[in-house]
Amino acid sequence: MAMAVFRREGRRLLPSIAARPIAAIRSPLASDQEEGLLGVRSISTQVVRNRMKSVKNIQKITKAMKMVAASKLRAVQGRAENSRGLWQPFTALLGDNPSIDVKKSVVVTLSSDKGLCGGINSTVVKVSRALYKLNAGPEKEVKFVIVGEKAKAIMFRDSKNDISLTVTELNKNPLNYAQVSVLADDILKNVEFDALRIVYNKFHSVVAFLPTVATVLSPEIIEKESEVGGKLGELDSYEIEGGETKGEILQNLAEFQFSCVMFNAVLENACSEMGARMSAMDSSSRNAGEMLDRLTLTYNRTRQASITTELIEIISGASALEAAK
Amino acid sequence: MASTAAVPFWRAAGMTYITYSNICANLVRNCLKEPFKAEALNREKVHFSLSKWAGGKPEKPILRSDTPGV
């Protein structure tokens, strides 16, 4: 009987005695790479505990980031919705021509500087690339103006020859019209364009942001189009006060329209970024919670298994002694 | 009043309409009384970093900071 016990436990006992001759009773928590009952290695509890601690920390951090994004969203959302009224009169007057065919298009891509905000930057870049393909061709050229670090990194890989300006650090100070108008001014002065297409994420709700394209035409194109007719053809029916000609007024209007549309686009993009970050951090904390649950189960299993092996060793040792008596 | 070829003085000086309206806005903001004036001027702060690209390479970035309306 003793021999049977010995033989049964021999597989367990011999390797343990041979490998660790000194430790008679070991604390299960200090064991590393412990041999299981059948010689299968199981993950040690120390490693699992470290992972649990780090996953818990990550969960706390992502929860905090979500709160921060939620509070920033509340602040910007009101401003973005109010700024929609800035460009609506322009669209009422000049109409919206997204499908206009011009020689020189400039695509202004708005993105964020910081990451961890979900997929919004990649959708904006996809739309920009699609616009490029739509508008490129013989005698036509498309240039990019990129606002934000993230889009710059993505577009640098394959469209870098078409980039004409990049702007970063726009979100360092709270967004205001003066800042955006200086930016618009720089773009106007440095880039030649017939049509400007601004690509941004329009904020519909906290979970819905759609990439949108806003088109602003240069005054010369507006003049040309107004001869063709349609909405722009009605411009002649307006009376012009003061000493300015229609061409001058159109130029002022076009510049101001660009500045207003940019302001609204920048605000909406900021809102979308906050919303996307909120949902990304939320799903990340949820994933961390699930991972923590799974790790806790593994930890308990490992702990119980090591306690069981400890007991088995003691008991088999005791019974071997008894049998030897 | 003006001949058809005359442009307003600010356009002749090289400013765009945006610049012109920002300068006017700055003048209006400076007319406010003290606590409101500081808040309003706070709304004019500008900060971004612009860099032009030539042939696929960025040139040295220009930092535009705290130049409201110019």
mmCIF file of N, CA, C and O in Angstrom, chain A residues 122-212:
data_model
loop_
_atom_site.group_PDB
_atom_site.id
_atom_site.type_symbol
_atom_site.label_atom_id
_atom_site.label_comp_id
_atom_site.label_asym_id
_atom_site.label_seq_id
_atom_site.Cartn_x
_atom_site.Cartn_y
_atom_site.Cartn_z
ATOM 1 N N SER A 122 -9.019 58.725 -39.031
ATOM 2 C CA SER A 122 -8.837 57.914 -40.228
ATOM 3 C C SER A 122 -10.000 58.096 -41.193
ATOM 4 O O SER A 122 -9.799 58.038 -42.413
ATOM 5 N N THR A 123 -11.216 58.365 -40.678
ATOM 6 C CA THR A 123 -12.314 58.595 -41.630
ATOM 7 C C THR A 123 -12.097 59.890 -42.388
ATOM 8 O O THR A 123 -12.363 59.968 -43.598
ATOM 9 N N VAL A 124 -11.599 60.909 -41.696
ATOM 10 C CA VAL A 124 -11.358 62.178 -42.376
ATOM 11 C C VAL A 124 -10.301 62.009 -43.459
ATOM 12 O O VAL A 124 -10.435 62.546 -44.574
ATOM 13 N N VAL A 125 -9.273 61.235 -43.161
ATOM 14 C CA VAL A 125 -8.221 61.035 -44.162
ATOM 15 C C VAL A 125 -8.751 60.241 -45.346
ATOM 16 O O VAL A 125 -8.415 60.527 -46.508
ATOM 17 N N LYS A 126 -9.634 59.271 -45.064
ATOM 18 C CA LYS A 126 -10.201 58.499 -46.176
ATOM 19 C C LYS A 126 -10.994 59.399 -47.108
ATOM 20 O O LYS A 126 -10.902 59.298 -48.340
ATOM 21 N N VAL A 127 -11.795 60.285 -46.512
ATOM 22 C CA VAL A 127 -12.600 61.187 -47.340
ATOM 23 C C VAL A 127 -11.699 62.118 -48.127
ATOM 24 O O VAL A 127 -11.944 62.404 -49.308
ATOM 25 N N SER A 128 -10.625 62.586 -47.495
ATOM 26 C CA SER A 128 -9.714 63.481 -48.220
ATOM 27 C C SER A 128 -9.098 62.778 -49.409
ATOM 28 O O SER A 128 -8.965 63.358 -50.497
ATOM 29 N N ARG A 129 -8.719 61.537 -49.203
ATOM 30 C CA ARG A 129 -8.101 60.813 -50.319
ATOM 31 C C ARG A 129 -9.103 60.582 -51.436
ATOM 32 O O ARG A 129 -8.768 60.657 -52.617
ATOM 33 N N ALA A 130 -10.358 60.308 -51.029
ATOM 34 C CA ALA A 130 -11.378 60.104 -52.052
ATOM 35 C C ALA A 130 -11.590 61.385 -52.850
ATOM 36 O O ALA A 130 -11.749 61.356 -54.079
ATOM 37 N N LEU A 131 -11.580 62.527 -52.157
ATOM 38 C CA LEU A 131 -11.724 63.802 -52.849
ATOM 39 C C LEU A 131 -10.582 64.027 -53.817
ATOM 40 O O LEU A 131 -10.757 64.564 -54.914
ATOM 41 N N TYR A 132 -9.416 63.624 -53.381
ATOM 42 C CA TYR A 132 -8.254 63.778 -54.259
ATOM 43 C C TYR A 132 -8.465 63.001 -55.545
ATOM 44 O O TYR A 132 -8.243 63.496 -56.646
ATOM 45 N N LYS A 133 -8.916 61.755 -55.389
ATOM 46 C CA LYS A 133 -9.113 60.933 -56.593
ATOM 47 C C LYS A 133 -10.197 61.515 -57.472
ATOM 48 O O LYS A 133 -10.103 61.494 -58.698
ATOM 49 N N LEU A 134 -11.237 62.061 -56.842
ATOM 50 C CA LEU A 134 -12.324 62.625 -57.629
ATOM 51 C C LEU A 134 -11.872 63.829 -58.424
ATOM 52 O O LEU A 134 -12.341 64.071 -59.524
ATOM 53 N N ASN A 135 -10.994 64.623 -57.800
ATOM 54 C CA ASN A 135 -10.680 65.893 -58.427
ATOM 55 C C ASN A 135 -9.388 65.907 -59.199
ATOM 56 O O ASN A 135 -9.018 66.923 -59.765
ATOM 57 N N ALA A 136 -8.666 64.831 -59.169
ATOM 58 C CA ALA A 136 -7.394 64.861 -59.884
ATOM 59 C C ALA A 136 -7.637 64.487 -61.332
ATOM 60 O O ALA A 136 -8.596 63.817 -61.668
ATOM 61 N N GLY A 137 -6.771 64.904 -62.186
ATOM 62 C CA GLY A 137 -6.943 64.578 -63.596
ATOM 63 C C GLY A 137 -6.048 65.466 -64.407
ATOM 64 O O GLY A 137 -5.255 66.227 -63.860
ATOM 65 N N PRO A 138 -6.167 65.405 -65.720
ATOM 66 C CA PRO A 138 -5.329 66.276 -66.542
ATOM 67 C C PRO A 138 -5.727 67.722 -66.327
ATOM 68 O O PRO A 138 -6.898 68.058 -66.264
ATOM 69 N N GLU A 139 -4.768 68.573 -66.170
ATOM 70 C CA GLU A 139 -4.967 70.006 -65.965
ATOM 71 C C GLU A 139 -5.592 70.354 -64.641
ATOM 72 O O GLU A 139 -5.919 71.509 -64.416
ATOM 73 N N LYS A 140 -5.861 69.384 -63.824
ATOM 74 C CA LYS A 140 -6.449 69.744 -62.540
ATOM 75 C C LYS A 140 -5.458 69.332 -61.477
ATOM 76 O O LYS A 140 -4.812 68.307 -61.590
ATOM 77 N N GLU A 141 -5.372 70.098 -60.437
ATOM 78 C CA GLU A 141 -4.479 69.666 -59.369
ATOM 79 C C GLU A 141 -5.161 69.841 -58.031
ATOM 80 O O GLU A 141 -6.019 70.698 -57.854
ATOM 81 N N VAL A 142 -4.735 68.997 -57.116
ATOM 82 C CA VAL A 142 -5.305 69.029 -55.777
ATOM 83 C C VAL A 142 -4.168 69.168 -54.791
ATOM 84 O O VAL A 142 -3.178 68.466 -54.869
ATOM 85 N N LYS A 143 -4.333 70.086 -53.872
ATOM 86 C CA LYS A 143 -3.312 70.250 -52.840
ATOM 87 C C LYS A 143 -3.959 70.028 -51.481
ATOM 88 O O LYS A 143 -5.157 70.255 -51.324
ATOM 89 N N PHE A 144 -3.149 69.637 -50.499
ATOM 90 C CA PHE A 144 -3.680 69.400 -49.168
ATOM 91 C C PHE A 144 -3.185 70.453 -48.199
ATOM 92 O O PHE A 144 -2.028 70.821 -48.230
ATOM 93 N N VAL A 145 -4.088 70.887 -47.345
ATOM 94 C CA VAL A 145 -3.666 71.664 -46.175
ATOM 95 C C VAL A 145 -4.118 70.849 -44.980
ATOM 96 O O VAL A 145 -5.290 70.547 -44.855
ATOM 97 N N ILE A 146 -3.186 70.492 -44.127
ATOM 98 C CA ILE A 146 -3.528 69.550 -43.064
ATOM 99 C C ILE A 146 -3.457 70.253 -41.726
ATOM 100 O O ILE A 146 -2.449 70.855 -41.388
ATOM 101 N N VAL A 147 -4.531 70.162 -40.970
ATOM 102 C CA VAL A 147 -4.559 70.743 -39.630
ATOM 103 C C VAL A 147 -4.585 69.583 -38.649
ATOM 104 O O VAL A 147 -5.478 68.766 -38.686
ATOM 105 N N GLY A 148 -3.595 69.500 -37.774
ATOM 106 C CA GLY A 148 -3.604 68.429 -36.775
ATOM 107 C C GLY A 148 -2.514 67.408 -37.048
ATOM 108 O O GLY A 148 -2.211 67.071 -38.178
ATOM 109 N N GLU A 149 -1.961 66.907 -35.960
ATOM 110 C CA GLU A 149 -0.823 65.993 -36.080
ATOM 111 C C GLU A 149 -1.211 64.654 -36.662
ATOM 112 O O GLU A 149 -0.449 64.041 -37.406
ATOM 113 N N LYS A 150 -2.387 64.188 -36.288
ATOM 114 C CA LYS A 150 -2.721 62.811 -36.637
ATOM 115 C C LYS A 150 -2.874 62.638 -38.141
ATOM 116 O O LYS A 150 -2.385 61.671 -38.721
ATOM 117 N N ALA A 151 -3.571 63.567 -38.765
ATOM 118 C CA ALA A 151 -3.737 63.437 -40.209
ATOM 119 C C ALA A 151 -2.408 63.642 -40.915
ATOM 120 O O ALA A 151 -2.130 63.021 -41.941
ATOM 121 N N LYS A 152 -1.563 64.496 -40.344
ATOM 122 C CA LYS A 152 -0.254 64.714 -40.962
ATOM 123 C C LYS A 152 0.523 63.418 -40.998
ATOM 124 O O LYS A 152 1.106 63.050 -42.023
ATOM 125 N N ALA A 153 0.488 62.676 -39.880
ATOM 126 C CA ALA A 153 1.248 61.424 -39.843
ATOM 127 C C ALA A 153 0.712 60.438 -40.871
ATOM 128 O O ALA A 153 1.483 59.751 -41.543
ATOM 129 N N ILE A 154 -0.623 60.364 -40.995
ATOM 130 C CA ILE A 154 -1.180 59.368 -41.913
ATOM 131 C C ILE A 154 -0.930 59.775 -43.362
ATOM 132 O O ILE A 154 -0.542 58.968 -44.201
ATOM 133 N N MET A 155 -1.142 61.066 -43.666
ATOM 134 C CA MET A 155 -1.036 61.441 -45.063
ATOM 135 C C MET A 155 0.393 61.573 -45.507
ATOM 136 O O MET A 155 0.671 61.587 -46.694
ATOM 137 N N PHE A 156 1.303 61.679 -44.557
ATOM 138 C CA PHE A 156 2.694 61.826 -44.944
ATOM 139 C C PHE A 156 3.161 60.597 -45.689
ATOM 140 O O PHE A 156 4.045 60.665 -46.539
ATOM 141 N N ARG A 157 2.510 59.450 -45.356
ATOM 142 C CA ARG A 157 3.029 58.211 -45.922
ATOM 143 C C ARG A 157 2.856 58.134 -47.421
ATOM 144 O O ARG A 157 3.750 57.696 -48.129
ATOM 145 N N ASP A 158 1.685 58.566 -47.922
ATOM 146 C CA ASP A 158 1.587 58.366 -49.364
ATOM 147 C C ASP A 158 1.246 59.614 -50.165
ATOM 148 O O ASP A 158 1.317 59.585 -51.373
ATOM 149 N N SER A 159 0.846 60.716 -49.488
ATOM 150 C CA SER A 159 0.518 61.871 -50.315
ATOM 151 C C SER A 159 1.438 63.024 -50.052
ATOM 152 O O SER A 159 1.045 64.167 -50.198
ATOM 153 N N LYS A 160 2.669 62.771 -49.630
ATOM 154 C CA LYS A 160 3.414 63.899 -49.107
ATOM 155 C C LYS A 160 3.785 64.914 -50.161
ATOM 156 O O LYS A 160 4.048 66.062 -49.851
ATOM 157 N N ASN A 161 3.770 64.515 -51.421
ATOM 158 C CA ASN A 161 4.128 65.515 -52.421
ATOM 159 C C ASN A 161 3.020 66.502 -52.680
ATOM 160 O O ASN A 161 3.239 67.506 -53.344
ATOM 161 N N ASP A 162 1.824 66.208 -52.214
ATOM 162 C CA ASP A 162 0.729 67.104 -52.488
ATOM 163 C C ASP A 162 0.375 67.986 -51.312
ATOM 164 O O ASP A 162 -0.575 68.738 -51.390
ATOM 165 N N ILE A 163 1.124 67.860 -50.242
ATOM 166 C CA ILE A 163 0.806 68.678 -49.069
ATOM 167 C C ILE A 163 1.420 70.050 -49.274
ATOM 168 O O ILE A 163 2.598 70.157 -49.636
ATOM 169 N N SER A 164 0.633 71.096 -49.031
ATOM 170 C CA SER A 164 1.273 72.397 -49.155
ATOM 171 C C SER A 164 1.453 73.099 -47.821
ATOM 172 O O SER A 164 2.369 73.880 -47.662
ATOM 173 N N LEU A 165 0.564 72.830 -46.834
ATOM 174 C CA LEU A 165 0.734 73.469 -45.531
ATOM 175 C C LEU A 165 0.318 72.492 -44.451
ATOM 176 O O LEU A 165 -0.619 71.741 -44.638
ATOM 177 N N THR A 166 1.014 72.525 -43.314
ATOM 178 C CA THR A 166 0.469 71.775 -42.169
ATOM 179 C C THR A 166 0.425 72.716 -40.970
ATOM 180 O O THR A 166 1.278 73.577 -40.807
ATOM 181 N N VAL A 167 -0.584 72.522 -40.154
ATOM 182 C CA VAL A 167 -0.780 73.377 -38.988
ATOM 183 C C VAL A 167 -0.934 72.472 -37.783
ATOM 184 O O VAL A 167 -1.691 71.516 -37.819
ATOM 185 N N THR A 168 -0.220 72.762 -36.722
ATOM 186 C CA THR A 168 -0.373 71.960 -35.508
ATOM 187 C C THR A 168 -0.544 72.887 -34.318
ATOM 188 O O THR A 168 -0.435 74.103 -34.440
ATOM 189 N N GLU A 169 -0.819 72.303 -33.183
ATOM 190 C CA GLU A 169 -0.955 73.029 -31.915
ATOM 191 C C GLU A 169 -2.092 74.020 -31.945
ATOM 192 O O GLU A 169 -2.050 75.034 -31.252
ATOM 193 N N LEU A 170 -3.109 73.742 -32.740
ATOM 194 C CA LEU A 170 -4.199 74.703 -32.787
ATOM 195 C C LEU A 170 -5.041 74.652 -31.520
ATOM 196 O O LEU A 170 -5.659 75.633 -31.141
ATOM 197 N N ASN A 171 -5.065 73.464 -30.858
ATOM 198 C CA ASN A 171 -5.962 73.313 -29.725
ATOM 199 C C ASN A 171 -5.317 73.662 -28.409
ATOM 200 O O ASN A 171 -5.855 73.352 -27.369
ATOM 201 N N LYS A 172 -4.157 74.328 -28.472
ATOM 202 C CA LYS A 172 -3.466 74.578 -27.205
ATOM 203 C C LYS A 172 -4.238 75.583 -26.364
ATOM 204 O O LYS A 172 -4.428 75.407 -25.176
ATOM 205 N N ASN A 173 -4.677 76.669 -27.011
ATOM 206 C CA ASN A 173 -5.536 77.623 -26.310
ATOM 207 C C ASN A 173 -6.968 77.297 -26.657
ATOM 208 O O ASN A 173 -7.238 76.685 -27.677
ATOM 209 N N PRO A 174 -7.908 77.728 -25.830
ATOM 210 C CA PRO A 174 -9.298 77.481 -26.192
ATOM 211 C C PRO A 174 -9.601 78.085 -27.555
ATOM 212 O O PRO A 174 -9.126 79.153 -27.881
ATOM 213 N N LEU A 175 -10.397 77.371 -28.342
ATOM 214 C CA LEU A 175 -10.625 77.795 -29.716
ATOM 215 C C LEU A 175 -11.387 79.099 -29.757
ATOM 216 O O LEU A 175 -12.367 79.266 -29.057
ATOM 217 N N ASN A 176 -10.952 80.011 -30.570
ATOM 218 C CA ASN A 176 -11.706 81.241 -30.736
ATOM 219 C C ASN A 176 -11.627 81.683 -32.179
ATOM 220 O O ASN A 176 -10.834 81.174 -32.968
ATOM 221 N N TYR A 177 -12.468 82.642 -32.509
ATOM 222 C CA TYR A 177 -12.583 83.023 -33.908
ATOM 223 C C TYR A 177 -11.308 83.702 -34.397
ATOM 224 O O TYR A 177 -10.915 83.536 -35.546
ATOM 225 N N ALA A 178 -10.654 84.469 -33.512
ATOM 226 C CA ALA A 178 -9.472 85.203 -33.951
ATOM 227 C C ALA A 178 -8.407 84.230 -34.456
ATOM 228 O O ALA A 178 -7.788 84.435 -35.505
ATOM 229 N N GLN A 179 -8.242 83.140 -33.715
ATOM 230 C CA GLN A 179 -7.233 82.164 -34.085
ATOM 231 C C GLN A 179 -7.535 81.538 -35.439
ATOM 232 O O GLN A 179 -6.674 81.432 -36.315
ATOM 233 N N VAL A 180 -8.783 81.136 -35.593
ATOM 234 C CA VAL A 180 -9.142 80.459 -36.835
ATOM 235 C C VAL A 180 -9.072 81.423 -37.998
ATOM 236 O O VAL A 180 -8.711 81.042 -39.117
ATOM 237 N N SER A 181 -9.378 82.693 -37.739
ATOM 238 C CA SER A 181 -9.341 83.615 -38.869
ATOM 239 C C SER A 181 -7.911 83.914 -39.284
ATOM 240 O O SER A 181 -7.637 84.093 -40.476
ATOM 241 N N VAL A 182 -6.987 83.933 -38.325
ATOM 242 C CA VAL A 182 -5.576 84.112 -38.713
ATOM 243 C C VAL A 182 -5.132 82.924 -39.557
ATOM 244 O O VAL A 182 -4.434 83.062 -40.580
ATOM 245 N N LEU A 183 -5.584 81.738 -39.147
ATOM 246 C CA LEU A 183 -5.243 80.545 -39.910
ATOM 247 C C LEU A 183 -5.825 80.614 -41.315
ATOM 248 O O LEU A 183 -5.160 80.309 -42.313
ATOM 249 N N ALA A 184 -7.092 81.044 -41.395
ATOM 250 C CA ALA A 184 -7.726 81.153 -42.710
ATOM 251 C C ALA A 184 -6.982 82.158 -43.576
ATOM 252 O O ALA A 184 -6.784 81.960 -44.778
ATOM 253 N N ASP A 185 -6.562 83.231 -42.938
ATOM 254 C CA ASP A 185 -5.818 84.244 -43.660
ATOM 255 C C ASP A 185 -4.526 83.677 -44.230
ATOM 256 O O ASP A 185 -4.173 83.912 -45.393
ATOM 257 N N ASP A 186 -3.823 82.894 -43.396
ATOM 258 C CA ASP A 186 -2.577 82.282 -43.865
ATOM 259 C C ASP A 186 -2.835 81.369 -45.044
ATOM 260 O O ASP A 186 -2.065 81.353 -46.015
ATOM 261 N N ILE A 187 -3.905 80.603 -44.950
ATOM 262 C CA ILE A 187 -4.188 79.685 -46.045
ATOM 263 C C ILE A 187 -4.490 80.471 -47.312
ATOM 264 O O ILE A 187 -4.010 80.162 -48.408
ATOM 265 N N LEU A 188 -5.272 81.545 -47.164
ATOM 266 C CA LEU A 188 -5.618 82.333 -48.342
ATOM 267 C C LEU A 188 -4.378 82.911 -48.988
ATOM 268 O O LEU A 188 -4.271 82.988 -50.211
ATOM 269 N N LYS A 189 -3.432 83.348 -48.130
ATOM 270 C CA LYS A 189 -2.288 84.024 -48.707
ATOM 271 C C LYS A 189 -1.310 83.050 -49.327
ATOM 272 O O LYS A 189 -0.565 83.397 -50.226
ATOM 273 N N ASN A 190 -1.256 81.812 -48.807
ATOM 274 C CA ASN A 190 -0.186 80.937 -49.245
ATOM 275 C C ASN A 190 -0.592 79.951 -50.297
ATOM 276 O O ASN A 190 0.265 79.349 -50.925
ATOM 277 N N VAL A 191 -1.872 79.731 -50.456
ATOM 278 C CA VAL A 191 -2.265 78.657 -51.358
ATOM 279 C C VAL A 191 -3.178 79.229 -52.415
ATOM 280 O O VAL A 191 -4.105 79.957 -52.106
ATOM 281 N N GLU A 192 -2.909 78.873 -53.653
ATOM 282 C CA GLU A 192 -3.806 79.318 -54.719
ATOM 283 C C GLU A 192 -4.919 78.322 -54.871
ATOM 284 O O GLU A 192 -4.679 77.131 -54.893
ATOM 285 N N PHE A 193 -6.121 78.799 -55.001
ATOM 286 C CA PHE A 193 -7.199 77.831 -55.100
ATOM 287 C C PHE A 193 -8.323 78.390 -55.943
ATOM 288 O O PHE A 193 -8.521 79.600 -56.014
ATOM 289 N N ASP A 194 -9.051 77.471 -56.553
ATOM 290 C CA ASP A 194 -10.318 77.847 -57.155
ATOM 291 C C ASP A 194 -11.460 77.416 -56.260
ATOM 292 O O ASP A 194 -12.511 78.052 -56.237
ATOM 293 N N ALA A 195 -11.270 76.306 -55.579
ATOM 294 C CA ALA A 195 -12.296 75.834 -54.651
ATOM 295 C C ALA A 195 -11.608 75.227 -53.452
ATOM 296 O O ALA A 195 -10.613 74.519 -53.576
ATOM 297 N N LEU A 196 -12.146 75.510 -52.296
ATOM 298 C CA LEU A 196 -11.608 74.952 -51.066
ATOM 299 C C LEU A 196 -12.593 73.936 -50.551
ATOM 300 O O LEU A 196 -13.765 74.230 -50.410
ATOM 301 N N ARG A 197 -12.106 72.740 -50.269
ATOM 302 C CA ARG A 197 -13.001 71.754 -49.699
ATOM 303 C C ARG A 197 -12.504 71.430 -48.301
ATOM 304 O O ARG A 197 -11.424 70.901 -48.132
ATOM 305 N N ILE A 198 -13.334 71.752 -47.325
ATOM 306 C CA ILE A 198 -12.922 71.535 -45.934
ATOM 307 C C ILE A 198 -13.546 70.229 -45.463
ATOM 308 O O ILE A 198 -14.764 70.067 -45.513
ATOM 309 N N VAL A 199 -12.687 69.306 -45.009
ATOM 310 C CA VAL A 199 -13.171 67.999 -44.574
ATOM 311 C C VAL A 199 -13.073 67.948 -43.059
ATOM 312 O O VAL A 199 -12.002 68.166 -42.499
ATOM 313 N N TYR A 200 -14.193 67.678 -42.412
ATOM 314 C CA TYR A 200 -14.175 67.644 -40.949
ATOM 315 C C TYR A 200 -15.246 66.677 -40.487
ATOM 316 O O TYR A 200 -16.054 66.196 -41.284
ATOM 317 N N ASN A 201 -15.258 66.394 -39.188
ATOM 318 C CA ASN A 201 -16.282 65.513 -38.628
ATOM 319 C C ASN A 201 -17.387 66.360 -38.051
ATOM 320 O O ASN A 201 -17.167 67.116 -37.122
ATOM 321 N N LYS A 202 -18.565 66.231 -38.621
ATOM 322 C CA LYS A 202 -19.653 67.034 -38.104
ATOM 323 C C LYS A 202 -20.275 66.326 -36.911
ATOM 324 O O LYS A 202 -20.476 65.126 -36.924
ATOM 325 N N PHE A 203 -20.595 67.101 -35.918
ATOM 326 C CA PHE A 203 -21.046 66.519 -34.660
ATOM 327 C C PHE A 203 -22.557 66.421 -34.686
ATOM 328 O O PHE A 203 -23.258 67.423 -34.638
ATOM 329 N N HIS A 204 -23.085 65.209 -34.764
ATOM 330 C CA HIS A 204 -24.541 65.056 -34.700
ATOM 331 C C HIS A 204 -25.004 64.732 -33.299
ATOM 332 O O HIS A 204 -25.981 65.253 -32.808
ATOM 333 N N SER A 205 -24.277 63.795 -32.664
ATOM 334 C CA SER A 205 -24.600 63.503 -31.263
ATOM 335 C C SER A 205 -23.353 62.871 -30.665
ATOM 336 O O SER A 205 -22.351 62.707 -31.337
ATOM 337 N N VAL A 206 -23.446 62.483 -29.396
ATOM 338 C CA VAL A 206 -22.247 62.014 -28.724
ATOM 339 C C VAL A 206 -21.701 60.744 -29.368
ATOM 340 O O VAL A 206 -20.501 60.478 -29.335
ATOM 341 N N VAL A 207 -22.575 59.960 -29.980
ATOM 342 C CA VAL A 207 -22.042 58.743 -30.591
ATOM 343 C C VAL A 207 -22.019 58.812 -32.108
ATOM 344 O O VAL A 207 -21.616 57.879 -32.761
ATOM 345 N N ALA A 208 -22.481 59.908 -32.694
ATOM 346 C CA ALA A 208 -22.553 59.962 -34.157
ATOM 347 C C ALA A 208 -21.771 61.145 -34.673
ATOM 348 O O ALA A 208 -22.115 62.300 -34.399
ATOM 349 N N PHE A 209 -20.700 60.887 -35.419
ATOM 350 C CA PHE A 209 -19.987 61.977 -36.080
ATOM 351 C C PHE A 209 -19.782 61.565 -37.512
ATOM 352 O O PHE A 209 -19.224 60.515 -37.774
ATOM 353 N N LEU A 210 -20.225 62.414 -38.421
ATOM 354 C CA LEU A 210 -20.101 62.055 -39.825
ATOM 355 C C LEU A 210 -19.071 62.927 -40.486
ATOM 356 O O LEU A 210 -19.072 64.144 -40.303
ATOM 357 N N PRO A 211 -18.202 62.359 -41.288
ATOM 358 C CA PRO A 211 -17.283 63.212 -42.034
ATOM 359 C C PRO A 211 -18.048 63.991 -43.080
ATOM 360 O O PRO A 211 -18.882 63.449 -43.797
ATOM 361 N N THR A 212 -17.772 65.293 -43.118
ATOM 362 C CA THR A 212 -18.526 66.191 -43.990
ATOM 363 C C THR A 212 -17.546 67.019 -44.788
ATOM 364 O O THR A 212 -16.436 67.284 -44.352
#
